[in-house]
Amino acid sequence: MCGIVGFVGSGGAIAAVVEGLKALEYRGYDSAGIAFASGEGLDIIKTKGRVADLEEKIPASTDSDVAIGHTRWATHGVPAERNAHPHADAAGKIALVHNGIIDNYAKLRKDLEDEGAHFASETDSEAVVLLIAREYRGDLVAAVEKVLPMLDGTFALGVVAADNPGLIVAARRGSPLAVGLGENANLIASDAVPILPHTRKVVFMEDDQVAVITADEVRFRADGKDVNPVVTEIKWSAEAAQKQGYDHFMLKEIFEQPRVLENLVRGRIALPDDISLPPELNMDGMEIPEQYFAGVSRIIMIAQGTAYHACMVGRNMIERVARIPAYPEYAADFRYRDPILDPTVLVIAVTQSGETADTLAAVRLARERGCKVISIVNVVGSSIARESDGVFYLHCGPEIGVASTKAFTSMIAGLYILAIRMGMVRETLSVNDARRRCENLVTVGHRVEGILSTANYVRGIAMNYKDASNFLFLGRGTGWPLAMEGALKLKEVSYIHAEGYDAAEMKHGPIALIDENMPALVIALKGRRYEKVLGNIQEVKARQGKVIAVASHDDNEIHKFVDDVIYVRADSGIMNSICCAVPLQLLAYYIACARGCDVDKPKNLAKSVTVE
Ligand code: F6R
C-alpha cells in the first residue's frame, strides 16, 4: 500500500523517481507526487490520479540531483491533491514521503495543533513531517532519529531538507524499504524493482534502522550508532519487471507460468538415475531439522486472499501425503483469536509479497508462542522471509499485476514439495510414491503450456459471459479452493460479483440464486467426486442457469450437459489444481478486458496490503 522512491546522484533524480513510481504503481495509484531540490529550495509537484498525470505536470527540462516520490493508496484522507505526498512543513523546508500508518496520529496532530501548527491535509503522514521540522536544527539525521520514538505504527520514510541538498534520510518500521547501492547514485524504494535499472546491490532495511544516503555513500544506523548492512545481490533483471510486449502484466504473468513452475520444480527436485533411491528435495535455505517434521502435531497455514486459497489446496496435499492435520487460516483472524498453540504446532506462512501486515503479525504471534514458522514467499528479503525460522522462496520473479496469478500456482507447487518432503521424513510416503509424485510434478510446466495454447478459445468463451452481473464458481475437493480463487480473480479484475463455493454447499443456500442470469463455472474434472459434480451441473441446468465446465481432456460426455467446456490435460491432484487455475485466470482476464477494465490496476486494490 503506497510506494515510495528516492534518488540521490548527480542529475537524473526526477526521471529516476518518476520511472520508479511507475514500477511501484501496483502498490497504490490514487494520487502521486514528487519533491526535488531546486536552486531555491524544495519544489513539490503533486496530483490526484496516476503517475502519468504527475509526469505531465513536471516541466520537461526539470532535473535535480535529489528527489523523493510517492504513489498513494488512501488510508487517512480521500484521494486528493492536498492528501498526496510528499508532505512538507509550512515553510517548505522539509519534505517527506511515507508508506504505512501512524496509529497515534490523532494525538500527535492535536499536540502539534495546540502548539500552533497548521495541517494542510487529512493524512497521518503530515504529522511526521511537522514533528521533524519542529526538531530540525540543521541536522536532518538527528531530527529524524529524535522523532522516530514518538511514532506508533508502521512506516517507511524518505525525508529531504532544503538546506541539506544531496541527502535523503530514510527510516523503516514495519513497512518495507530497500536501499540500492549504485555507482555515484543511491536509491530507496518500497521494493527492489525501481532500483534494478540502477544497481542489483540492495539492502533490505531492518525495523528501526535509519539510512543516511548521499550520492557517494550510504550509512545505516540503529540505536543512534552506525551498523553494517546485509547486502543482497538481486538475481532477476530490470527487464523481468517490464511487460515485454504483452498488453498487461497480468497476461504476461499468466503466460510466464510454464517457465516459472519448471524453474521452481527443477531447482528443488533432483531424481537420481537409480529408481530405488528417493528424490532429493532442496528446501532453499530452510534450516528446520528433519526431526522437527517428525514431531509435528498439527500444521497451521496462515495467509490472506489468493495465498489463502493456495493454503486450502495445500491442506489436502499435506494431509494426504504427510498425514499431518493441517488447517488453513486467515492470518487476520488467527492473530486476534488467541489461537491455541504449542511448540509442536508448525506454522506455514504463505505470501507473495512477504509484507502482508496480517500475515506478518500472525508470524510474530506464532513465534512468540514457541511455534516454528516456515514461510513460502516470493519476494526475497521481505519482512516475513526474514522473520521466519525457514524460508522456501518461490523465485517466480516480480509479480506486478495486482491480481496474483503465477505466485498462486507456484505456492501450490511449493506446498506440494514441502508435503512430499514431510511425507518422506515421516515415512508416510514410500520411495516409489515420492518418486512418482516428483516425476509428475516435473512435467507441470509442460502441461500448463498446453493449457495456455487454448487461450484464444477461452477468450471466445469469455465473450459469451462478459455482460454477466453475477457469477457462481463451484467445485468439490481441491476444486473448491479453485472455485474460490476463480471467483476472486473475476471480481477483482472485472468487477462482476462472483462467489466461489464448495459445490456440496449448493443445496444449502446458493441454489436459490440460480436462474438464466446466473452463470456457473463448474470444475468438473474426472476423479472421486466427478459424479457428484455432474449432479450439481444438472441442478443448475434444471433452473435455466448457464454452465461453463472445466473438464478433463478425455471427457467425451460433458459437452452434452453444459453450455461451454474448457478442457484441461490433468490427471493427478496436484496437476488438477495448478492446471485448473490457468483457464480461470484467462477467463477473468479476457472478461475484464472486454469490459474495458484496467486489469493491472483494479479500482480500490493495491498489491501488497501492508496495513490492516
Ligand atoms: C488477489 C491477491 C490478494 C493477495 C493477498 C495476499 O489476486 O493478490 O488476495 O493474495 O493480498 O498477498 P500476499 O500473498 O502478498 O501476502
XYZ file of C-alpha atoms and ligand atoms in Angstrom:
628
model
C 0.000 0.000 0.000
C 1.646 3.180 -1.231
C 5.030 3.135 -2.845
C 7.954 5.409 -2.100
C 11.086 6.090 -4.124
C 14.087 8.347 -3.631
C 17.198 9.014 -5.695
C 20.351 10.951 -4.978
C 23.149 11.293 -7.545
C 24.475 13.886 -9.926
C 21.464 14.725 -12.079
C 18.751 12.351 -13.291
C 16.845 12.259 -9.989
C 13.455 13.275 -11.388
C 13.482 10.773 -14.235
C 14.659 8.005 -11.871
C 11.930 8.758 -9.343
C 9.150 9.021 -11.949
C 10.207 5.724 -13.543
C 10.456 4.191 -10.066
C 6.946 5.351 -9.208
C 5.611 3.754 -12.398
C 7.167 0.469 -11.288
C 5.530 0.824 -7.866
C 2.087 1.838 -9.104
C 0.794 -1.639 -8.334
C 1.066 -0.637 -4.647
C -1.415 2.224 -4.980
C -2.460 4.648 -7.639
C -4.982 7.211 -6.440
C -2.508 10.091 -6.325
C 1.191 10.721 -6.780
C 3.806 13.347 -6.087
C 7.460 14.266 -6.122
C 9.728 16.654 -4.166
C 13.115 17.656 -5.507
C 15.898 20.027 -4.713
C 15.793 23.086 -6.940
C 18.142 26.065 -6.918
C 16.000 27.859 -4.342
C 14.981 25.022 -2.051
C 12.477 22.232 -2.500
C 9.889 22.035 -5.268
C 6.867 19.820 -4.782
C 4.553 18.683 -7.564
C 1.519 16.543 -6.750
C -1.613 15.313 -8.416
C -4.709 13.235 -7.836
C -4.572 10.316 -10.269
C -1.832 8.228 -11.806
C 1.916 8.687 -12.133
C 1.336 9.507 -15.831
C -0.728 12.526 -14.693
C 2.107 13.578 -12.410
C 4.617 13.241 -15.222
C 2.554 15.627 -17.354
C 2.739 18.267 -14.628
C 6.545 18.184 -14.398
C 8.099 20.718 -16.812
C 10.104 18.798 -19.427
C 13.555 20.198 -18.767
C 13.412 19.933 -14.963
C 16.237 17.979 -13.392
C 17.732 17.599 -9.940
C 20.343 15.645 -8.005
C 17.914 14.550 -5.343
C 14.228 13.662 -5.354
C 11.688 11.652 -3.376
C 8.351 10.440 -4.740
C 5.198 8.666 -3.678
C 2.282 6.807 -5.233
C -0.669 6.600 -2.879
C -3.339 4.169 -1.757
C -5.502 6.264 0.530
C -5.816 5.366 4.216
C -6.244 8.695 6.050
C -7.989 11.251 3.836
C -9.668 10.885 0.448
C -7.627 10.722 -2.751
C -6.977 14.421 -3.437
C -4.018 16.605 -4.300
C -3.841 18.006 -0.762
C -3.539 14.481 0.663
C -0.974 13.332 -1.884
C 2.644 13.043 -0.737
C 5.263 14.482 -0.392
C 4.115 16.497 2.597
C 6.114 19.491 3.786
C 6.271 21.834 6.753
C 4.710 25.281 6.408
C 7.996 26.868 5.337
C 8.575 24.194 2.689
C 11.997 23.409 4.145
C 11.474 19.718 4.811
C 9.550 17.212 2.694
C 8.599 13.632 3.421
C 7.122 10.562 1.750
C 5.593 7.847 3.919
C 4.258 4.330 3.452
C 2.453 2.862 6.455
C 0.062 4.062 9.128
C 0.829 6.181 12.175
C -1.517 4.789 14.824
C -1.104 7.652 17.323
C -1.542 10.295 14.667
C -4.670 11.851 16.199
C -2.800 12.600 19.425
C 0.275 13.859 17.555
C -1.910 16.096 15.430
C -3.717 17.544 18.441
C -0.439 18.235 20.256
C 1.023 19.917 17.173
C -2.124 21.996 16.640
C -2.033 23.039 20.293
C 1.496 24.261 19.628
C 0.166 26.343 16.718
C 0.960 24.059 13.758
C -1.359 24.144 10.774
C -2.239 20.974 8.850
C -2.831 21.224 5.106
C -4.044 17.636 4.682
C -6.042 14.958 6.484
C -3.150 12.498 6.437
C -1.308 10.882 9.308
C 1.962 11.411 7.415
C 1.810 15.188 7.678
C 2.177 14.918 11.459
C 5.534 13.203 10.934
C 6.976 15.935 8.725
C 5.760 18.629 11.110
C 7.439 16.846 14.011
C 10.704 16.556 12.079
C 10.516 20.250 11.163
C 9.916 21.098 14.826
C 13.019 19.161 15.876
C 15.235 20.287 12.973
C 18.309 22.348 13.885
C 20.275 21.820 10.669
C 20.990 18.109 11.262
C 18.352 16.063 9.416
C 19.572 12.708 10.752
C 19.324 13.942 14.345
C 15.822 15.346 13.762
C 14.539 12.125 12.199
C 16.113 10.000 14.938
C 14.508 12.187 17.576
C 11.032 11.825 16.044
C 11.000 8.062 15.357
C 10.410 7.027 19.001
C 7.375 9.333 19.079
C 5.659 7.310 16.343
C 3.408 4.306 16.968
C 2.528 2.269 13.909
C 4.300 1.422 10.690
C 6.402 3.489 8.377
C 8.885 3.567 5.566
C 10.010 7.180 5.277
C 12.097 9.229 2.885
C 12.934 12.756 4.074
C 14.774 15.655 2.403
C 15.655 19.151 3.657
C 16.101 22.286 1.533
C 19.321 23.288 3.283
C 20.816 19.784 3.115
C 20.719 19.221 -0.671
C 22.192 15.914 -1.765
C 20.893 13.999 1.266
C 17.974 11.634 1.828
C 17.301 10.260 5.292
C 15.246 7.066 5.251
C 13.791 5.024 8.083
C 11.664 1.948 8.445
C 9.469 0.154 10.944
C 7.008 -2.436 9.713
C 6.782 -1.203 6.100
C 9.286 -2.487 3.555
C 12.156 -0.307 2.391
C 15.043 -1.273 0.133
C 18.188 0.784 -0.453
C 20.016 0.424 -3.770
C 23.773 0.835 -3.691
C 24.757 2.218 -7.104
C 27.803 3.819 -8.709
C 27.704 7.556 -7.917
C 23.986 7.330 -7.175
C 21.991 5.649 -4.436
C 18.291 4.992 -4.124
C 15.481 3.973 -1.814
C 12.283 2.195 -2.835
C 9.447 0.180 -1.356
C 10.699 -2.850 -3.265
C 13.683 -3.723 -5.405
C 12.037 -3.195 -8.800
C 12.694 0.586 -9.177
C 16.263 0.021 -8.047
C 17.143 -2.596 -10.657
C 17.769 -0.258 -13.628
C 20.482 1.364 -11.477
C 22.012 -1.485 -9.484
C 21.415 -5.052 -8.343
C 23.030 -4.455 -4.958
C 20.254 -3.946 -2.456
C 19.983 -3.656 1.318
C 16.571 -4.537 2.749
C 16.386 -2.284 5.788
C 15.646 -3.730 9.188
C 12.984 -2.346 11.515
C 14.099 0.774 13.398
C 17.058 1.339 11.112
C 17.860 4.726 9.628
C 19.732 5.133 6.336
C 21.739 8.264 5.562
C 22.020 8.464 1.811
C 24.161 10.712 -0.376
C 25.396 10.200 -3.941
C 28.687 8.649 -2.797
C 27.811 6.882 0.404
C 25.070 5.132 2.365
C 25.339 4.712 6.126
C 22.978 2.580 8.162
C 22.208 3.381 11.786
C 20.331 1.739 14.632
C 20.030 2.961 18.222
C 21.995 6.077 17.273
C 25.075 4.101 16.092
C 26.389 3.017 12.698
C 25.632 -0.638 11.807
C 26.796 -2.900 8.977
C 24.113 -3.761 6.435
C 23.487 -7.123 4.779
C 23.835 -6.566 1.024
C 21.737 -8.796 -1.249
C 22.509 -9.292 -4.940
C 19.179 -9.416 -6.794
C 19.198 -12.187 -9.370
C 16.443 -11.144 -11.744
C 16.910 -8.291 -14.190
C 15.069 -4.997 -14.620
C 13.641 -6.464 -17.828
C 11.760 -9.101 -15.829
C 9.686 -6.240 -14.427
C 8.593 -4.978 -17.885
C 5.568 -6.046 -19.929
C 7.725 -7.438 -22.745
C 5.125 -6.991 -25.476
C 2.096 -8.231 -23.535
C -0.870 -5.868 -23.195
C -0.891 -6.276 -19.438
C 1.323 -7.603 -16.665
C -1.466 -9.965 -15.696
C -1.383 -11.633 -19.112
C 2.410 -11.732 -19.140
C 2.450 -13.326 -15.718
C -0.179 -15.904 -16.711
C 1.981 -16.841 -19.698
C 5.126 -16.985 -17.575
C 3.721 -19.867 -15.550
C 5.215 -22.782 -17.522
C 8.733 -21.389 -17.172
C 8.266 -20.251 -13.571
C 6.888 -23.636 -12.495
C 9.573 -25.502 -14.363
C 12.321 -23.435 -12.684
C 10.727 -23.846 -9.290
C 10.370 -27.598 -9.594
C 13.684 -28.326 -11.327
C 15.546 -26.161 -8.829
C 14.111 -28.200 -5.954
C 13.800 -31.771 -7.170
C 16.673 -33.996 -8.238
C 15.709 -37.514 -9.321
C 18.631 -39.953 -9.022
C 19.032 -42.279 -12.036
C 18.707 -45.257 -9.735
C 14.940 -45.556 -9.329
C 15.261 -47.289 -5.965
C 16.649 -44.075 -4.473
C 14.374 -41.372 -3.069
C 14.154 -37.981 -4.767
C 16.362 -35.262 -3.320
C 14.435 -32.153 -2.368
C 16.234 -28.868 -1.911
C 14.306 -26.682 0.515
C 16.144 -23.452 -0.225
C 17.922 -22.335 2.894
C 15.423 -23.875 5.241
C 17.047 -24.917 8.462
C 14.241 -26.813 10.110
C 15.715 -30.084 11.371
C 14.029 -33.111 9.855
C 13.178 -34.478 13.309
C 11.062 -31.405 13.712
C 8.730 -32.535 10.917
C 8.545 -35.877 12.685
C 7.307 -34.307 15.930
C 4.669 -32.017 14.430
C 1.204 -32.494 15.903
C -0.625 -30.028 13.676
C 0.103 -27.570 10.882
C -1.494 -24.162 10.611
C -1.176 -22.363 7.297
C -1.647 -18.611 7.512
C -2.288 -16.302 4.583
C -4.743 -13.861 3.066
C -6.587 -13.712 -0.270
C -5.203 -15.762 -3.099
C -2.436 -17.117 -0.876
C -5.142 -18.427 1.467
C -6.692 -20.328 -1.434
C -3.279 -21.882 -2.114
C -3.221 -22.958 1.553
C -6.627 -24.618 1.123
C -5.160 -26.673 -1.705
C -2.030 -27.271 0.399
C -4.078 -28.656 3.268
C -5.304 -31.521 1.074
C -1.769 -32.265 -0.070
C -0.208 -32.216 3.382
C -2.917 -34.349 4.910
C -2.827 -36.870 2.080
C 0.936 -37.104 1.707
C 2.333 -36.406 5.186
C -0.721 -37.425 7.248
C -0.459 -34.362 9.484
C -3.670 -32.490 10.309
C -3.424 -29.156 8.503
C -5.598 -26.080 8.885
C -5.601 -23.070 6.583
C -6.386 -19.895 8.498
C -6.875 -16.281 7.528
C -3.925 -14.582 9.233
C -6.118 -11.656 10.292
C -8.497 -13.901 12.205
C -5.703 -16.076 13.601
C -3.805 -13.176 15.124
C -6.768 -11.762 17.026
C -8.372 -15.041 18.062
C -5.915 -16.045 20.778
C -5.254 -19.330 18.934
C -4.313 -22.456 20.878
C -0.660 -23.079 20.039
C 2.261 -25.033 21.446
C 5.743 -25.844 20.150
C 4.536 -28.998 18.374
C 2.448 -26.837 16.025
C 4.253 -25.968 12.801
C 3.088 -22.725 11.198
C 3.477 -22.177 7.459
C 3.050 -18.581 6.286
C 2.273 -18.282 2.582
C 2.685 -14.898 0.916
C 3.770 -13.483 -2.416
C 4.932 -10.124 -1.120
C 6.200 -11.261 2.265
C 4.826 -7.963 3.589
C 1.103 -8.559 4.179
C 0.505 -6.886 7.545
C -1.820 -9.515 8.990
C 0.357 -12.415 7.885
C 3.436 -10.755 9.368
C 1.647 -10.155 12.669
C 0.468 -13.786 12.710
C 4.062 -14.971 12.121
C 5.240 -12.900 15.073
C 2.465 -14.205 17.296
C 3.198 -17.838 16.394
C 6.889 -17.407 17.145
C 6.149 -15.692 20.447
C 4.082 -18.739 21.375
C 7.011 -21.058 20.671
C 5.997 -22.384 17.238
C 8.475 -22.782 14.410
C 7.435 -20.793 11.350
C 8.288 -21.719 7.778
C 7.373 -19.216 5.118
C 6.682 -19.753 1.455
C 7.475 -16.372 -0.049
C 8.198 -14.839 -3.425
C 9.893 -11.536 -2.583
C 13.470 -12.114 -1.479
C 14.469 -10.241 1.672
C 10.869 -9.378 2.583
C 9.845 -8.993 6.222
C 8.111 -12.364 6.541
C 11.033 -14.169 4.900
C 13.406 -12.541 7.354
C 11.290 -13.175 10.408
C 10.640 -16.870 9.761
C 12.662 -19.834 11.015
C 12.966 -21.169 7.476
C 12.119 -19.829 4.017
C 11.083 -21.566 0.842
C 11.485 -18.945 -1.865
C 9.264 -19.268 -4.917
C 11.657 -17.252 -7.090
C 8.904 -16.535 -9.613
C 10.206 -13.063 -10.414
C 8.362 -9.811 -9.801
C 4.580 -10.135 -9.865
C 3.362 -6.703 -10.899
C -0.259 -7.375 -11.923
C -2.366 -6.685 -8.860
C -4.275 -9.939 -9.382
C -1.968 -12.744 -8.310
C -1.504 -15.482 -10.920
C 1.954 -17.040 -11.202
C 2.526 -16.722 -7.447
C -0.653 -18.730 -6.819
C 0.349 -21.724 -8.918
C 3.918 -21.501 -7.570
C 2.604 -21.543 -3.987
C 0.686 -24.734 -4.738
C 3.789 -26.350 -6.254
C 5.866 -25.167 -3.264
C 3.394 -26.569 -0.748
C 3.383 -29.853 -2.613
C 7.177 -30.122 -2.485
C 7.034 -29.362 1.229
C 4.340 -32.019 1.707
C 6.441 -34.613 -0.136
C 9.451 -33.762 1.995
C 7.408 -34.144 5.176
C 5.941 -37.396 3.916
C 9.441 -38.745 3.269
C 10.682 -37.699 6.719
C 7.638 -39.130 8.461
C 7.714 -42.231 6.254
C 4.101 -41.825 5.272
C 5.304 -41.862 1.691
C 7.217 -44.751 0.149
C 10.254 -44.084 -2.042
C 8.212 -45.180 -5.035
C 5.338 -42.921 -4.220
C 7.619 -39.934 -3.539
C 9.347 -40.564 -6.826
C 6.116 -40.913 -8.775
C 4.809 -37.646 -7.342
C 8.045 -35.843 -8.149
C 8.158 -37.225 -11.702
C 4.641 -35.961 -12.169
C 5.472 -32.551 -10.765
C 8.435 -32.160 -13.079
C 6.025 -32.187 -16.046
C 3.747 -29.469 -14.667
C 5.259 -26.627 -16.711
C 4.695 -28.570 -19.902
C 1.070 -29.277 -19.007
C 0.395 -25.630 -18.236
C 1.904 -24.731 -21.595
C -0.670 -26.993 -23.249
C -3.496 -25.167 -21.493
C -2.129 -21.764 -22.482
C -2.202 -22.841 -26.122
C -6.014 -22.740 -25.821
C -6.037 -19.093 -24.667
C -7.868 -17.871 -27.781
C -10.552 -20.443 -27.284
C -11.010 -19.288 -23.663
C -11.195 -15.712 -24.946
C -14.094 -16.790 -27.205
C -15.943 -18.241 -24.208
C -15.251 -15.077 -22.208
C -17.147 -13.069 -24.846
C -20.299 -15.104 -24.129
C -20.254 -14.081 -20.464
C -18.774 -10.589 -20.473
C -22.123 -8.915 -19.727
C -22.991 -11.060 -16.723
C -23.628 -9.216 -13.470
C -23.147 -12.216 -11.192
C -21.261 -15.499 -11.401
C -21.047 -18.668 -9.340
C -17.906 -20.805 -9.216
C -18.383 -24.341 -7.940
C -16.053 -27.235 -7.231
C -15.513 -30.103 -4.823
C -12.327 -31.321 -3.157
C -9.424 -29.254 -4.469
C -11.950 -27.854 -6.938
C -13.428 -25.860 -4.049
C -10.428 -23.583 -3.373
C -10.029 -23.293 -7.114
C -13.647 -22.132 -7.357
C -12.938 -19.533 -4.670
C -9.834 -18.377 -6.491
C -11.668 -18.214 -9.838
C -14.381 -16.064 -8.253
C -11.808 -13.785 -6.603
C -9.929 -13.304 -9.889
C -13.115 -12.454 -11.766
C -14.440 -9.977 -9.224
C -11.176 -8.162 -8.683
C -10.364 -7.512 -12.341
C -13.827 -7.330 -13.991
C -15.939 -6.072 -11.034
C -18.525 -8.781 -11.742
C -19.947 -10.039 -8.473
C -18.765 -13.635 -8.124
C -18.979 -16.251 -5.378
C -16.902 -19.396 -5.027
C -18.470 -22.367 -3.235
C -17.896 -25.966 -2.413
C -20.426 -27.470 -4.833
C -21.639 -29.653 -1.965
C -22.884 -26.464 -0.304
C -25.099 -25.554 -3.235
C -28.243 -27.127 -1.884
C -27.662 -25.412 1.448
C -28.373 -21.960 0.094
C -26.724 -20.751 -3.124
C -29.077 -22.748 -5.352
C -31.719 -20.116 -4.551
C -29.743 -17.716 -6.751
C -29.745 -19.830 -9.897
C -31.701 -18.618 -12.906
C -30.941 -17.726 -16.515
C -28.973 -14.666 -15.364
C -26.620 -16.546 -13.054
C -23.922 -18.390 -14.990
C -21.947 -21.004 -13.085
C -18.415 -22.138 -13.762
C -18.092 -25.693 -12.520
C -14.804 -27.511 -12.018
C -15.707 -30.997 -13.154
C -12.529 -32.997 -13.570
C -12.689 -36.766 -13.542
C -11.977 -38.229 -10.147
C -13.659 -39.372 -6.967
C -16.217 -36.613 -6.881
C -16.960 -36.397 -10.597
C -20.436 -37.952 -10.457
C -21.437 -35.650 -7.625
C -20.297 -32.619 -9.590
C -22.285 -33.791 -12.614
C -25.289 -33.879 -10.293
C -24.639 -30.229 -9.363
C -24.433 -29.307 -13.039
C -27.820 -30.919 -13.674
C -29.277 -28.939 -10.809
C -28.039 -25.671 -12.272
C -29.270 -26.545 -15.761
C -32.693 -27.562 -14.401
C -33.028 -23.968 -13.182
C -32.033 -22.432 -16.540
C -28.543 -21.477 -15.354
C -25.765 -21.376 -17.941
C -22.774 -23.614 -17.183
C -19.124 -23.435 -18.201
C -17.357 -26.660 -17.214
C -13.640 -27.045 -16.703
C -13.291 -30.711 -17.631
C -10.709 -33.426 -18.192
C -9.308 -33.577 -21.722
C -10.718 -37.082 -22.250
C -14.250 -36.358 -21.049
C -16.349 -37.081 -24.140
C -19.715 -36.717 -22.443
C -19.732 -33.485 -20.517
C -20.371 -31.212 -23.507
C -23.902 -32.690 -23.670
C -24.837 -31.214 -20.309
C -23.225 -27.778 -20.323
C -23.070 -24.643 -22.453
C -19.298 -24.327 -22.749
C -16.370 -26.573 -21.862
C -12.726 -25.754 -21.238
C -10.691 -28.947 -21.395
C -7.520 -29.365 -19.356
C -4.998 -32.164 -19.547
C -4.551 -33.068 -15.894
C -4.799 -36.367 -14.167
C -3.439 -36.091 -10.658
C -4.414 -33.953 -7.660
C -1.520 -31.524 -7.899
C -1.855 -31.183 -11.653
C -5.566 -30.600 -11.313
C -5.222 -27.616 -9.050
C -2.399 -25.971 -10.980
C -3.842 -26.734 -14.400
C -7.381 -25.634 -13.478
C -6.165 -22.294 -12.156
C -4.903 -21.245 -15.571
C -8.199 -21.144 -17.553
C -9.835 -19.365 -14.594
C -7.145 -16.684 -14.742
C -7.551 -16.357 -18.511
C -11.343 -16.157 -18.285
C -11.166 -13.371 -15.682
C -8.559 -11.540 -17.751
C -10.454 -11.683 -21.054
C -13.812 -10.769 -19.484
C -12.185 -7.789 -17.742
C -10.563 -6.627 -20.989
C -13.872 -6.961 -22.843
C -15.499 -4.756 -20.197
C -12.758 -2.152 -20.594
C -11.390 -2.586 -17.061
C -7.901 -1.545 -16.025
C -6.721 -5.097 -15.485
C -3.365 -4.390 -13.876
C -4.680 -1.711 -11.543
C -8.196 -2.622 -10.442
C -10.033 0.080 -8.549
C -9.599 0.210 -4.775
C -6.947 -2.524 -4.765
C -3.249 -2.485 -4.051
C -0.823 -5.312 -4.493
C 0.620 -5.542 -1.005
C -1.704 -4.957 1.897
C 0.852 -3.642 4.359
C -1.801 -2.035 6.559
C -4.603 -3.759 8.449
C -5.574 -11.419 -5.207
C -4.390 -11.076 -4.446
C -4.533 -10.906 -2.975
C -3.279 -11.416 -2.264
C -3.348 -11.126 -0.768
C -2.133 -11.672 -0.023
O -5.273 -11.596 -6.562
O -3.340 -10.883 -4.974
O -5.675 -11.541 -2.495
O -3.169 -12.781 -2.491
O -3.416 -9.746 -0.571
O -0.963 -11.128 -0.534
P 0.443 -11.792 -0.265
O 0.479 -13.091 -1.000
O 1.438 -10.820 -0.810
O 0.559 -11.999 1.201
